[in-house]
PDB file of C-alpha atoms in Angstrom:
ATOM      1  CA  ASP A   1     -15.863  -0.403  10.593  1.00 61.00           C
ATOM      2  CA  ALA A   2     -18.053  -1.768   7.837  1.00 78.00           C
ATOM      3  CA  GLY A   3     -17.866   0.067   4.547  1.00 94.00           C
ATOM      4  CA  VAL A   4     -20.647   0.489   2.021  1.00 97.00           C
ATOM      5  CA  THR A   5     -22.318  -2.863   1.429  1.00 97.00           C
ATOM      6  CA  GLN A   6     -24.256  -3.767  -1.685  1.00 98.00           C
ATOM      7  CA  SER A   7     -26.380  -6.757  -2.582  1.00 97.00           C
ATOM      8  CA  PRO A   8     -26.477  -8.856  -4.591  1.00 97.00           C
ATOM      9  CA  THR A   9     -22.921  -8.921  -5.946  1.00 97.00           C
ATOM     10  CA  HIS A  10     -23.941 -10.411  -9.276  1.00 97.00           C
ATOM     11  CA  LEU A  11     -27.251 -10.634 -11.103  1.00 96.00           C
ATOM     12  CA  ILE A  12     -28.361 -11.999 -14.449  1.00 98.00           C
ATOM     13  CA  LYS A  13     -31.673 -10.812 -15.842  1.00 98.00           C
ATOM     14  CA  THR A  14     -33.550 -11.068 -19.128  1.00 98.00           C
ATOM     15  CA  ARG A  15     -34.604  -8.105 -21.271  1.00 98.00           C
ATOM     16  CA  GLY A  16     -37.878  -6.621 -20.080  1.00 98.00           C
ATOM     17  CA  GLN A  17     -37.502  -7.783 -16.504  1.00 98.00           C
ATOM     18  CA  HIS A  18     -37.254  -5.622 -13.416  1.00 98.00           C
ATOM     19  CA  VAL A  19     -34.346  -5.502 -10.937  1.00 98.00           C
ATOM     20  CA  THR A  20     -33.846  -4.125  -7.414  1.00 98.00           C
ATOM     21  CA  LEU A  21     -30.380  -3.388  -6.068  1.00 98.00           C
ATOM     22  CA  ARG A  22     -29.736  -2.676  -2.404  1.00 98.00           C
ATOM     23  CA  CYS A  23     -27.203  -0.587  -0.515  1.00 98.00           C
ATOM     24  CA  SER A  24     -26.299   0.007   3.116  1.00 98.00           C
ATOM     25  CA  PRO A  25     -24.193   3.124   3.765  1.00 97.00           C
ATOM     26  CA  ILE A  26     -21.320   3.564   6.172  1.00 96.00           C
ATOM     27  CA  SER A  27     -22.636   4.046   9.693  1.00 95.00           C
ATOM     28  CA  GLY A  28     -23.337   7.737  10.304  1.00 93.00           C
ATOM     29  CA  HIS A  29     -23.542   8.618   6.615  1.00 94.00           C
ATOM     30  CA  LYS A  30     -26.869  10.153   5.642  1.00 94.00           C
ATOM     31  CA  SER A  31     -26.403  10.509   1.902  1.00 94.00           C
ATOM     32  CA  VAL A  32     -26.443   7.716  -0.660  1.00 96.00           C
ATOM     33  CA  SER A  33     -25.616   8.044  -4.344  1.00 96.00           C
ATOM     34  CA  TRP A  34     -25.933   5.594  -7.211  1.00 97.00           C
ATOM     35  CA  TYR A  35     -23.586   5.389 -10.187  1.00 97.00           C
ATOM     36  CA  GLN A  36     -23.478   3.204 -13.297  1.00 98.00           C
ATOM     37  CA  GLN A  37     -20.096   2.073 -14.594  1.00 97.00           C
ATOM     38  CA  VAL A  38     -19.849   0.532 -18.026  1.00 96.00           C
ATOM     39  CA  LEU A  39     -16.706  -1.479 -18.768  1.00 91.00           C
ATOM     40  CA  GLY A  40     -13.787   0.775 -19.644  1.00 90.00           C
ATOM     41  CA  GLN A  41     -15.473   3.994 -18.531  1.00 93.00           C
ATOM     42  CA  GLY A  42     -15.750   6.067 -15.391  1.00 95.00           C
ATOM     43  CA  PRO A  43     -18.873   5.902 -13.225  1.00 96.00           C
ATOM     44  CA  GLN A  44     -21.888   7.934 -14.365  1.00 96.00           C
ATOM     45  CA  PHE A  45     -24.167   9.604 -11.824  1.00 95.00           C
ATOM     46  CA  ILE A  46     -27.711   8.263 -11.513  1.00 96.00           C
ATOM     47  CA  PHE A  47     -29.203   9.551  -8.228  1.00 94.00           C
ATOM     48  CA  GLN A  48     -28.342  11.111  -4.917  1.00 94.00           C
ATOM     49  CA  TYR A  49     -30.503  10.916  -1.785  1.00 94.00           C
ATOM     50  CA  TYR A  50     -30.087  12.730   1.492  1.00 92.00           C
ATOM     51  CA  GLU A  51     -32.338  12.328   4.495  1.00 91.00           C
ATOM     52  CA  LYS A  52     -34.750  10.248   2.380  1.00 91.00           C
ATOM     53  CA  GLU A  53     -35.196  12.998  -0.212  1.00 93.00           C
ATOM     54  CA  GLU A  54     -33.929  12.963  -3.793  1.00 93.00           C
ATOM     55  CA  ARG A  55     -31.276  15.644  -4.123  1.00 91.00           C
ATOM     56  CA  GLY A  56     -30.024  14.973  -7.619  1.00 90.00           C
ATOM     57  CA  ARG A  57     -30.784  12.971 -10.724  1.00 93.00           C
ATOM     58  CA  GLY A  58     -28.498  12.221 -13.651  1.00 93.00           C
ATOM     59  CA  ASN A  59     -29.344  11.791 -17.309  1.00 93.00           C
ATOM     60  CA  PHE A  60     -31.041   8.406 -17.051  1.00 96.00           C
ATOM     61  CA  PRO A  61     -34.517   7.393 -18.283  1.00 97.00           C
ATOM     62  CA  ASP A  62     -37.551   7.131 -16.028  1.00 97.00           C
ATOM     63  CA  ARG A  63     -37.083   3.361 -15.966  1.00 98.00           C
ATOM     64  CA  PHE A  64     -34.557   4.079 -13.239  1.00 98.00           C
ATOM     65  CA  SER A  65     -35.882   4.964  -9.793  1.00 97.00           C
ATOM     66  CA  ALA A  66     -34.573   4.870  -6.260  1.00 97.00           C
ATOM     67  CA  ARG A  67     -35.507   5.528  -2.695  1.00 97.00           C
ATOM     68  CA  GLN A  68     -33.862   5.913   0.691  1.00 97.00           C
ATOM     69  CA  PHE A  69     -35.243   4.421   3.871  1.00 97.00           C
ATOM     70  CA  PRO A  70     -35.336   5.842   7.416  1.00 95.00           C
ATOM     71  CA  ASN A  71     -32.222   3.816   8.308  1.00 95.00           C
ATOM     72  CA  TYR A  72     -30.462   5.541   5.340  1.00 96.00           C
ATOM     73  CA  SER A  73     -30.204   2.338   3.289  1.00 97.00           C
ATOM     74  CA  SER A  74     -31.271   2.624  -0.313  1.00 98.00           C
ATOM     75  CA  GLU A  75     -32.707   0.717  -3.244  1.00 98.00           C
ATOM     76  CA  LEU A  76     -32.185   1.274  -6.960  1.00 98.00           C
ATOM     77  CA  ASN A  77     -34.917  -0.066  -9.220  1.00 98.00           C
ATOM     78  CA  VAL A  78     -34.665  -0.536 -12.958  1.00 98.00           C
ATOM     79  CA  ASN A  79     -37.733  -1.494 -14.997  1.00 97.00           C
ATOM     80  CA  ALA A  80     -38.022  -2.925 -18.506  1.00 98.00           C
ATOM     81  CA  LEU A  81     -34.354  -3.904 -18.641  1.00 98.00           C
ATOM     82  CA  LEU A  82     -32.428  -3.368 -21.858  1.00 98.00           C
ATOM     83  CA  LEU A  83     -29.193  -5.015 -22.975  1.00 97.00           C
ATOM     84  CA  GLY A  84     -27.515  -1.631 -22.538  1.00 97.00           C
ATOM     85  CA  ASP A  85     -28.305  -1.658 -18.831  1.00 98.00           C
ATOM     86  CA  SER A  86     -25.599  -4.290 -18.340  1.00 98.00           C
ATOM     87  CA  ALA A  87     -23.036  -2.595 -16.095  1.00 98.00           C
ATOM     88  CA  LEU A  88     -21.543  -2.370 -12.629  1.00 98.00           C
ATOM     89  CA  TYR A  89     -23.929  -0.434 -10.367  1.00 98.00           C
ATOM     90  CA  LEU A  90     -22.115   1.370  -7.610  1.00 98.00           C
ATOM     91  CA  CYS A  91     -23.523   2.773  -4.416  1.00 98.00           C
ATOM     92  CA  ALA A  92     -21.620   5.464  -2.536  1.00 96.00           C
ATOM     93  CA  SER A  93     -22.268   7.080   0.801  1.00 95.00           C
ATOM     94  CA  SER A  94     -21.200  10.380   2.313  1.00 92.00           C
ATOM     95  CA  LEU A  95     -21.873  12.298   5.484  1.00 90.00           C
ATOM     96  CA  LYS A  96     -23.871  14.904   3.595  1.00 83.00           C
ATOM     97  CA  VAL A  97     -24.473  16.387   0.161  1.00 82.00           C
ATOM     98  CA  GLY A  98     -21.752  18.448  -1.424  1.00 78.00           C
ATOM     99  CA  GLY A  99     -18.190  18.492  -2.636  1.00 74.00           C
ATOM    100  CA  ASP A 100     -16.771  18.894   0.854  1.00 79.00           C
ATOM    101  CA  SER A 101     -18.113  15.465   1.801  1.00 84.00           C
ATOM    102  CA  PRO A 102     -16.203  12.818  -0.182  1.00 89.00           C
ATOM    103  CA  LEU A 103     -17.970   9.726  -1.491  1.00 92.00           C
ATOM    104  CA  HIS A 104     -17.030   6.224  -0.374  1.00 95.00           C
ATOM    105  CA  PHE A 105     -18.047   3.453  -2.744  1.00 97.00           C
ATOM    106  CA  GLY A 106     -19.156  -0.123  -2.279  1.00 97.00           C
ATOM    107  CA  ASN A 107     -17.941  -2.966  -4.499  1.00 97.00           C
ATOM    108  CA  GLY A 108     -21.014  -2.761  -6.672  1.00 97.00           C
ATOM    109  CA  THR A 109     -23.576  -5.085  -8.177  1.00 98.00           C
ATOM    110  CA  ARG A 110     -22.650  -6.480 -11.560  1.00 97.00           C
ATOM    111  CA  LEU A 111     -25.813  -6.691 -13.648  1.00 98.00           C
ATOM    112  CA  THR A 112     -25.902  -8.697 -16.845  1.00 98.00           C
ATOM    113  CA  VAL A 113     -28.964  -8.406 -19.077  1.00 98.00           C
ATOM    114  CA  THR A 114     -29.392 -11.156 -21.686  1.00 97.00           C
TER     115      THR A 114
ATOM    116  CA  GLN B   1     -16.080  17.285 -25.303  1.00 73.00           C
ATOM    117  CA  LYS B   2     -16.148  15.500 -21.958  1.00 81.00           C
ATOM    118  CA  GLU B   3     -15.956  17.645 -18.840  1.00 90.00           C
ATOM    119  CA  VAL B   4     -13.058  15.543 -17.499  1.00 95.00           C
ATOM    120  CA  GLU B   5     -10.491  14.023 -19.844  1.00 95.00           C
ATOM    121  CA  GLN B   6      -8.051  11.429 -18.590  1.00 95.00           C
ATOM    122  CA  ASP B   7      -4.986   9.927 -20.253  1.00 87.00           C
ATOM    123  CA  PRO B   8      -6.393   6.591 -21.449  1.00 80.00           C
ATOM    124  CA  GLY B   9      -3.365   4.378 -20.927  1.00 87.00           C
ATOM    125  CA  PRO B  10      -2.818   1.551 -20.398  1.00 94.00           C
ATOM    126  CA  LEU B  11       0.400   2.374 -18.597  1.00 96.00           C
ATOM    127  CA  SER B  12       3.040  -0.231 -17.737  1.00 97.00           C
ATOM    128  CA  VAL B  13       6.047   0.604 -15.538  1.00 97.00           C
ATOM    129  CA  PRO B  14       8.772  -1.347 -13.700  1.00 98.00           C
ATOM    130  CA  GLU B  15       8.609  -1.694  -9.942  1.00 98.00           C
ATOM    131  CA  GLY B  16      10.119   1.319  -8.163  1.00 97.00           C
ATOM    132  CA  ALA B  17       9.320   3.773 -10.950  1.00 98.00           C
ATOM    133  CA  ILE B  18       7.641   7.133 -10.419  1.00 98.00           C
ATOM    134  CA  VAL B  19       4.198   7.153 -12.019  1.00 97.00           C
ATOM    135  CA  SER B  20       2.408  10.245 -13.253  1.00 97.00           C
ATOM    136  CA  LEU B  21      -1.333  10.092 -13.935  1.00 97.00           C
ATOM    137  CA  ASN B  22      -3.075  13.110 -15.418  1.00 96.00           C
ATOM    138  CA  CYS B  23      -6.474  14.639 -16.092  1.00 96.00           C
ATOM    139  CA  THR B  24      -7.763  17.879 -17.537  1.00 96.00           C
ATOM    140  CA  TYR B  25     -11.152  19.443 -16.952  1.00 95.00           C
ATOM    141  CA  SER B  26     -13.186  22.137 -18.633  1.00 93.00           C
ATOM    142  CA  ASN B  27     -15.559  23.495 -15.960  1.00 89.00           C
ATOM    143  CA  SER B  28     -14.078  26.365 -13.943  1.00 88.00           C
ATOM    144  CA  ALA B  29     -16.649  25.729 -11.213  1.00 87.00           C
ATOM    145  CA  PHE B  30     -14.959  22.495 -10.165  1.00 89.00           C
ATOM    146  CA  GLN B  31     -13.428  23.038  -6.742  1.00 89.00           C
ATOM    147  CA  TYR B  32     -12.943  19.600  -5.184  1.00 91.00           C
ATOM    148  CA  PHE B  33     -10.688  17.000  -6.791  1.00 93.00           C
ATOM    149  CA  MET B  34     -10.359  13.340  -6.011  1.00 95.00           C
ATOM    150  CA  TRP B  35      -8.383  10.320  -7.087  1.00 97.00           C
ATOM    151  CA  TYR B  36      -9.890   6.869  -6.759  1.00 97.00           C
ATOM    152  CA  ARG B  37      -8.160   3.525  -7.200  1.00 98.00           C
ATOM    153  CA  GLN B  38     -10.203   0.641  -8.567  1.00 97.00           C
ATOM    154  CA  TYR B  39      -9.003  -2.933  -8.514  1.00 96.00           C
ATOM    155  CA  SER B  40     -10.556  -5.436 -10.895  1.00 93.00           C
ATOM    156  CA  ARG B  41     -14.085  -6.423  -9.844  1.00 89.00           C
ATOM    157  CA  LYS B  42     -14.053  -3.963  -6.940  1.00 94.00           C
ATOM    158  CA  GLY B  43     -15.546  -0.547  -6.304  1.00 96.00           C
ATOM    159  CA  PRO B  44     -13.503   2.678  -6.462  1.00 97.00           C
ATOM    160  CA  GLU B  45     -11.453   3.364  -3.320  1.00 96.00           C
ATOM    161  CA  LEU B  46     -10.842   6.988  -2.331  1.00 95.00           C
ATOM    162  CA  LEU B  47      -7.098   7.693  -2.441  1.00 96.00           C
ATOM    163  CA  MET B  48      -6.721  11.452  -2.376  1.00 94.00           C
ATOM    164  CA  TYR B  49      -9.086  14.366  -1.832  1.00 91.00           C
ATOM    165  CA  THR B  50      -8.065  17.981  -2.364  1.00 90.00           C
ATOM    166  CA  TYR B  51      -9.717  21.367  -2.447  1.00 87.00           C
ATOM    167  CA  SER B  52      -8.689  24.034  -4.972  1.00 81.00           C
ATOM    168  CA  SER B  53      -5.118  24.416  -6.229  1.00 85.00           C
ATOM    169  CA  GLY B  54      -1.992  23.032  -4.601  1.00 88.00           C
ATOM    170  CA  ASN B  55      -0.332  19.802  -3.593  1.00 92.00           C
ATOM    171  CA  LYS B  56      -1.319  17.139  -1.099  1.00 94.00           C
ATOM    172  CA  GLU B  57       0.921  14.290  -0.047  1.00 95.00           C
ATOM    173  CA  ASP B  58      -0.017  11.007   1.601  1.00 95.00           C
ATOM    174  CA  GLY B  59       2.751   8.455   1.856  1.00 96.00           C
ATOM    175  CA  ARG B  60       3.909   7.511  -1.640  1.00 97.00           C
ATOM    176  CA  PHE B  61       1.059   9.451  -3.253  1.00 97.00           C
ATOM    177  CA  THR B  62       0.993  13.142  -4.182  1.00 97.00           C
ATOM    178  CA  ALA B  63      -2.027  14.867  -5.705  1.00 97.00           C
ATOM    179  CA  GLN B  64      -1.477  18.117  -7.562  1.00 96.00           C
ATOM    180  CA  VAL B  65      -4.108  20.570  -8.782  1.00 95.00           C
ATOM    181  CA  ASP B  66      -3.442  23.552 -11.053  1.00 94.00           C
ATOM    182  CA  LYS B  67      -6.714  25.430 -11.486  1.00 91.00           C
ATOM    183  CA  SER B  68      -5.156  28.005 -13.794  1.00 92.00           C
ATOM    184  CA  SER B  69      -4.507  25.320 -16.391  1.00 94.00           C
ATOM    185  CA  LYS B  70      -7.352  23.025 -15.281  1.00 94.00           C
ATOM    186  CA  TYR B  71      -4.909  20.176 -14.794  1.00 95.00           C
ATOM    187  CA  ILE B  72      -4.853  17.538 -12.065  1.00 96.00           C
ATOM    188  CA  SER B  73      -2.174  14.929 -11.457  1.00 97.00           C
ATOM    189  CA  LEU B  74      -1.428  11.995  -9.225  1.00 97.00           C
ATOM    190  CA  PHE B  75       2.171  10.948  -8.630  1.00 97.00           C
ATOM    191  CA  ILE B  76       3.074   7.566  -7.204  1.00 98.00           C
ATOM    192  CA  ARG B  77       6.614   7.179  -5.884  1.00 98.00           C
ATOM    193  CA  ASP B  78       8.400   3.833  -5.524  1.00 98.00           C
ATOM    194  CA  SER B  79       5.569   2.083  -7.356  1.00 98.00           C
ATOM    195  CA  GLN B  80       4.723  -1.465  -6.255  1.00 98.00           C
ATOM    196  CA  PRO B  81       2.987  -4.357  -8.055  1.00 97.00           C
ATOM    197  CA  SER B  82       0.118  -3.862  -5.590  1.00 97.00           C
ATOM    198  CA  ASP B  83      -0.440  -0.433  -7.152  1.00 98.00           C
ATOM    199  CA  SER B  84      -1.601  -2.157 -10.345  1.00 97.00           C
ATOM    200  CA  ALA B  85      -5.179  -0.970 -10.785  1.00 97.00           C
ATOM    201  CA  THR B  86      -7.313   1.534 -12.661  1.00 97.00           C
ATOM    202  CA  TYR B  87      -6.989   5.092 -11.408  1.00 98.00           C
ATOM    203  CA  LEU B  88      -9.941   7.443 -11.751  1.00 98.00           C
ATOM    204  CA  CYS B  89      -9.842  11.197 -11.357  1.00 97.00           C
ATOM    205  CA  ALA B  90     -13.055  12.886 -10.252  1.00 95.00           C
ATOM    206  CA  THR B  91     -14.234  16.387  -9.528  1.00 93.00           C
ATOM    207  CA  ILE B  92     -17.218  18.265  -8.187  1.00 88.00           C
ATOM    208  CA  SER B  93     -18.166  21.914  -8.040  1.00 79.00           C
ATOM    209  CA  SER B  94     -19.602  23.761  -5.059  1.00 70.00           C
ATOM    210  CA  GLY B  95     -20.569  22.575  -1.608  1.00 60.00           C
ATOM    211  CA  SER B  96     -24.145  22.161  -2.781  1.00 62.00           C
ATOM    212  CA  ALA B  97     -23.290  20.083  -5.827  1.00 69.00           C
ATOM    213  CA  ARG B  98     -24.753  16.643  -6.125  1.00 76.00           C
ATOM    214  CA  GLN B  99     -22.628  14.612  -8.482  1.00 88.00           C
ATOM    215  CA  LEU B 100     -19.045  13.605  -9.128  1.00 91.00           C
ATOM    216  CA  THR B 101     -17.784  13.855 -12.679  1.00 94.00           C
ATOM    217  CA  PHE B 102     -15.249  11.130 -13.426  1.00 96.00           C
ATOM    218  CA  GLY B 103     -12.557  10.656 -16.008  1.00 96.00           C
ATOM    219  CA  SER B 104     -12.598   7.400 -17.936  1.00 95.00           C
ATOM    220  CA  GLY B 105      -9.734   5.918 -15.929  1.00 96.00           C
ATOM    221  CA  THR B 106      -6.107   4.934 -16.568  1.00 97.00           C
ATOM    222  CA  GLN B 107      -5.130   1.293 -16.190  1.00 96.00           C
ATOM    223  CA  LEU B 108      -1.737   0.969 -14.514  1.00 97.00           C
ATOM    224  CA  THR B 109       0.407  -2.156 -14.372  1.00 97.00           C
ATOM    225  CA  VAL B 110       3.547  -2.215 -12.216  1.00 98.00           C
ATOM    226  CA  LEU B 111       5.824  -5.033 -13.287  1.00 97.00           C
ATOM    227  CA  PRO B 112       7.895  -6.831 -10.622  1.00 95.00           C
TER     228      PRO B 112
END
């Protein structure tokens, strides 16, 4: 079975630009979450979506937005990129929202902002 | 103070050793506890998933949760070079909670 797939795997952008990251969840999973992982740290929560509705938002600026499509895939958008946005962006899927539904992560998109 | 603190490492052990990885947490509402393994340039892979206090064993891996002391551990028996990775503890509160809270990770190297 295919796991969580993310595209692209790597991306280099310039400060001020916009970026869109894409994620396809495990088949049957209806919830998608996005996390940011800076080198040497654990992942930090950005968003969670379930059944196309936002169910949670972490402490990130409004430059970050996301959406979930009817096929449960998801996009993460980041506007006006800053150098500090350079990180590994991880998508995770789960059957549903909640602690009793463990998250399964993709291999991430590595974003470099120059 | 971070909600989840993890021994920073790095940790280097000889092949065959027993490895102990540890985290502490501060929020009594945390009920679900996970360990993820992350290889270089890969995403976190779910290793162990437990609910509340107690032990859970899966092959060479044992996860232990002590809610009274807010302490979670992962033990790896007969460690192998392929176990070399960063190990992340994570936790979440109730069934309606939205986000995992991660430790900062412990980098483990198992020397052949």
